[in-house]
């Protein structure tokens, strides 16, 4: 009898472990061998077994639930009890030790600071440490560009190692298998010392290289109903497009980027595509007992119209969700077409586009010369970079990204709910009252940018690419200030200083946070 009870309880504990801890990490069986990775690079058409393994990897979430929900919530006089959501594109996790220290170890983070830039007792240092504390206190962290088994990030399982350091639960979904590093390092016949040194930098360890790159959700609450939903609409083929290599015009553009902005655009031969990682956080204290997190990363190498297609597809996925929703990600709202180009494409794009001739006619009719046109183009470019929500003025000041945000505003969930676009002076950083200022920090002009190149020139090379959109408890008009503010975004903030705390910077993107009151704020 005792043995039977022991077996029964063992079975129960095993069942609970399977439910709460679906996978301790990405299992070894999910990885491709080095031989399989080589085939993924060399073979355009895959056999049935390899194709099935790839499809399985791209649709399977990997989950660790190591802790139960916290007993209480943080509280402030303004908000009452709240939870904090953070979003960060961590550029693969290249600066892993800095990210880990920032999120989990205050003393280790202190040791990394530039003492000359952040002098002890200085106001700048105090502000930096305050931003670090705010990010460290996040209850949910959405991460973009997360590596597993990549040389650039030390072959780490970045998301799960960060979650372990923070004592958080974690879900990870694969977007791409990176094949270029593995292929380049296979060229092992250096002709001289310089080539030999370069080869040592890029040579990968075949036994450790996995090449996975994707999305992650870290949470202080258990994660349930975790799923990966790849986009059906993939406007850029990262395998065929990158394997073919850049054309003459694209090489010229990349050369200019390298010289002026210190940006190196490398070929990225990949299998996979853009996707969304979704997870539910269940807690009886939440509105309707549940919060859904949708972590996404939209395509950069495409036109704004094609990103809008991806947004519409994503909205269709989440449309029937009745509880509050957090939609967070690098939306790549650059207002530009970043598809690799060619001479033929540039000729067709310019001289084959009726808008070009209308613009030319308007320019000459108004007496504008080349200098004025360059100035106007520069103003339009700068205007769109920091605020891709601004009005689209055809020909004079076009903004092709405008329709993206009009769609966010017009979208309704099946239950009638809407995304919160409200801006309130007493619910936003800097007392801003324009749309989105409660959820995404606005600056003096436009929004505080979240991405910048290595060496920006004034406002050129800085973009607002990352966004957090919230469906609160009860809101049917996205701008209705008389509606409830329960689980609505408050004090959305871009943490510029913490990202630039070390020499260089931690990532090319800056982290963001927003607070959601659990009850109706006071």
PDB file of N, CA and C in Angstrom, residues 26 30-32 37 57 62 146-150 152 172 174-178 209-214:
ATOM      1  N   UNK A  26      15.755  24.445 -24.724  1.00  0.00           N
ATOM      2  CA  UNK A  26      15.549  23.894 -26.055  1.00  0.00           C
ATOM      3  C   UNK A  26      16.216  22.515 -26.070  1.00  0.00           C
ATOM      4  N   UNK A  30      15.928  18.966 -30.813  1.00  0.00           N
ATOM      5  CA  UNK A  30      15.390  20.005 -31.697  1.00  0.00           C
ATOM      6  C   UNK A  30      16.472  20.654 -32.539  1.00  0.00           C
ATOM      7  N   UNK A  31      17.719  20.565 -32.089  1.00  0.00           N
ATOM      8  CA  UNK A  31      18.808  21.210 -32.799  1.00  0.00           C
ATOM      9  C   UNK A  31      19.160  20.445 -34.079  1.00  0.00           C
ATOM     10  N   UNK A  32      19.707  21.187 -35.035  1.00  0.00           N
ATOM     11  CA  UNK A  32      20.257  20.554 -36.232  1.00  0.00           C
ATOM     12  C   UNK A  32      21.724  20.219 -36.006  1.00  0.00           C
ATOM     13  N   UNK A  37      22.960  21.538 -40.829  1.00  0.00           N
ATOM     14  CA  UNK A  37      23.062  22.980 -41.077  1.00  0.00           C
ATOM     15  C   UNK A  37      23.731  23.247 -42.425  1.00  0.00           C
ATOM     16  N   UNK A  57      10.619  22.908 -35.650  1.00  0.00           N
ATOM     17  CA  UNK A  57      11.409  23.852 -34.850  1.00  0.00           C
ATOM     18  C   UNK A  57      10.799  25.248 -34.879  1.00  0.00           C
ATOM     19  N   UNK A  62       9.410  26.811 -26.555  1.00  0.00           N
ATOM     20  CA  UNK A  62      10.184  26.127 -25.514  1.00  0.00           C
ATOM     21  C   UNK A  62      10.018  26.912 -24.217  1.00  0.00           C
ATOM     22  N   UNK A 146      16.956  37.222 -29.943  1.00  0.00           N
ATOM     23  CA  UNK A 146      17.533  36.404 -28.870  1.00  0.00           C
ATOM     24  C   UNK A 146      18.256  35.210 -29.488  1.00  0.00           C
ATOM     25  N   UNK A 147      19.521  35.029 -29.139  1.00  0.00           N
ATOM     26  CA  UNK A 147      20.342  33.955 -29.700  1.00  0.00           C
ATOM     27  C   UNK A 147      20.307  32.682 -28.862  1.00  0.00           C
ATOM     28  N   UNK A 148      20.460  31.557 -29.554  1.00  0.00           N
ATOM     29  CA  UNK A 148      20.771  30.273 -28.923  1.00  0.00           C
ATOM     30  C   UNK A 148      21.873  29.624 -29.754  1.00  0.00           C
ATOM     31  N   UNK A 149      23.030  29.388 -29.128  1.00  0.00           N
ATOM     32  CA  UNK A 149      24.116  28.694 -29.815  1.00  0.00           C
ATOM     33  C   UNK A 149      24.745  29.481 -30.933  1.00  0.00           C
ATOM     34  N   UNK A 150      24.908  30.791 -30.737  1.00  0.00           N
ATOM     35  CA  UNK A 150      25.579  31.650 -31.721  1.00  0.00           C
ATOM     36  C   UNK A 150      26.920  32.109 -31.151  1.00  0.00           C
ATOM     37  N   UNK A 152      28.590  34.843 -31.622  1.00  0.00           N
ATOM     38  CA  UNK A 152      28.639  36.256 -31.230  1.00  0.00           C
ATOM     39  C   UNK A 152      28.136  36.467 -29.804  1.00  0.00           C
ATOM     40  N   UNK A 172      10.428  30.722 -25.286  1.00  0.00           N
ATOM     41  CA  UNK A 172      11.274  31.100 -26.423  1.00  0.00           C
ATOM     42  C   UNK A 172      10.702  30.494 -27.700  1.00  0.00           C
ATOM     43  N   UNK A 174      11.571  30.256 -32.044  1.00  0.00           N
ATOM     44  CA  UNK A 174      12.587  30.472 -33.080  1.00  0.00           C
ATOM     45  C   UNK A 174      11.987  31.228 -34.256  1.00  0.00           C
ATOM     46  N   UNK A 175      12.705  32.253 -34.725  1.00  0.00           N
ATOM     47  CA  UNK A 175      12.364  32.913 -35.979  1.00  0.00           C
ATOM     48  C   UNK A 175      13.233  32.400 -37.131  1.00  0.00           C
ATOM     49  N   UNK A 176      14.540  32.356 -36.872  1.00  0.00           N
ATOM     50  CA  UNK A 176      15.478  32.016 -37.940  1.00  0.00           C
ATOM     51  C   UNK A 176      16.535  31.030 -37.455  1.00  0.00           C
ATOM     52  N   UNK A 177      17.058  30.251 -38.402  1.00  0.00           N
ATOM     53  CA  UNK A 177      18.311  29.534 -38.216  1.00  0.00           C
ATOM     54  C   UNK A 177      19.354  30.277 -39.039  1.00  0.00           C
ATOM     55  N   UNK A 178      20.351  30.822 -38.365  1.00  0.00           N
ATOM     56  CA  UNK A 178      21.380  31.632 -39.021  1.00  0.00           C
ATOM     57  C   UNK A 178      22.432  30.701 -39.638  1.00  0.00           C
ATOM     58  N   UNK A 209      27.744  25.174 -32.196  1.00  0.00           N
ATOM     59  CA  UNK A 209      26.963  26.098 -33.026  1.00  0.00           C
ATOM     60  C   UNK A 209      25.560  25.532 -33.294  1.00  0.00           C
ATOM     61  N   UNK A 210      24.545  26.296 -32.936  1.00  0.00           N
ATOM     62  CA  UNK A 210      23.150  25.924 -33.174  1.00  0.00           C
ATOM     63  C   UNK A 210      22.452  26.920 -34.108  1.00  0.00           C
ATOM     64  N   UNK A 211      22.848  28.176 -34.032  1.00  0.00           N
ATOM     65  CA  UNK A 211      22.368  29.170 -34.987  1.00  0.00           C
ATOM     66  C   UNK A 211      20.929  29.604 -34.840  1.00  0.00           C
ATOM     67  N   UNK A 212      20.338  29.462 -33.647  1.00  0.00           N
ATOM     68  CA  UNK A 212      18.930  29.848 -33.472  1.00  0.00           C
ATOM     69  C   UNK A 212      18.813  31.309 -33.064  1.00  0.00           C
ATOM     70  N   UNK A 213      17.773  31.963 -33.558  1.00  0.00           N
ATOM     71  CA  UNK A 213      17.559  33.392 -33.325  1.00  0.00           C
ATOM     72  C   UNK A 213      16.057  33.621 -33.260  1.00  0.00           C
ATOM     73  N   UNK A 214      15.580  34.261 -32.177  1.00  0.00           N
ATOM     74  CA  UNK A 214      14.133  34.375 -32.071  1.00  0.00           C
ATOM     75  C   UNK A 214      13.643  35.354 -31.033  1.00  0.00           C
TER      76      UNK A 214
END
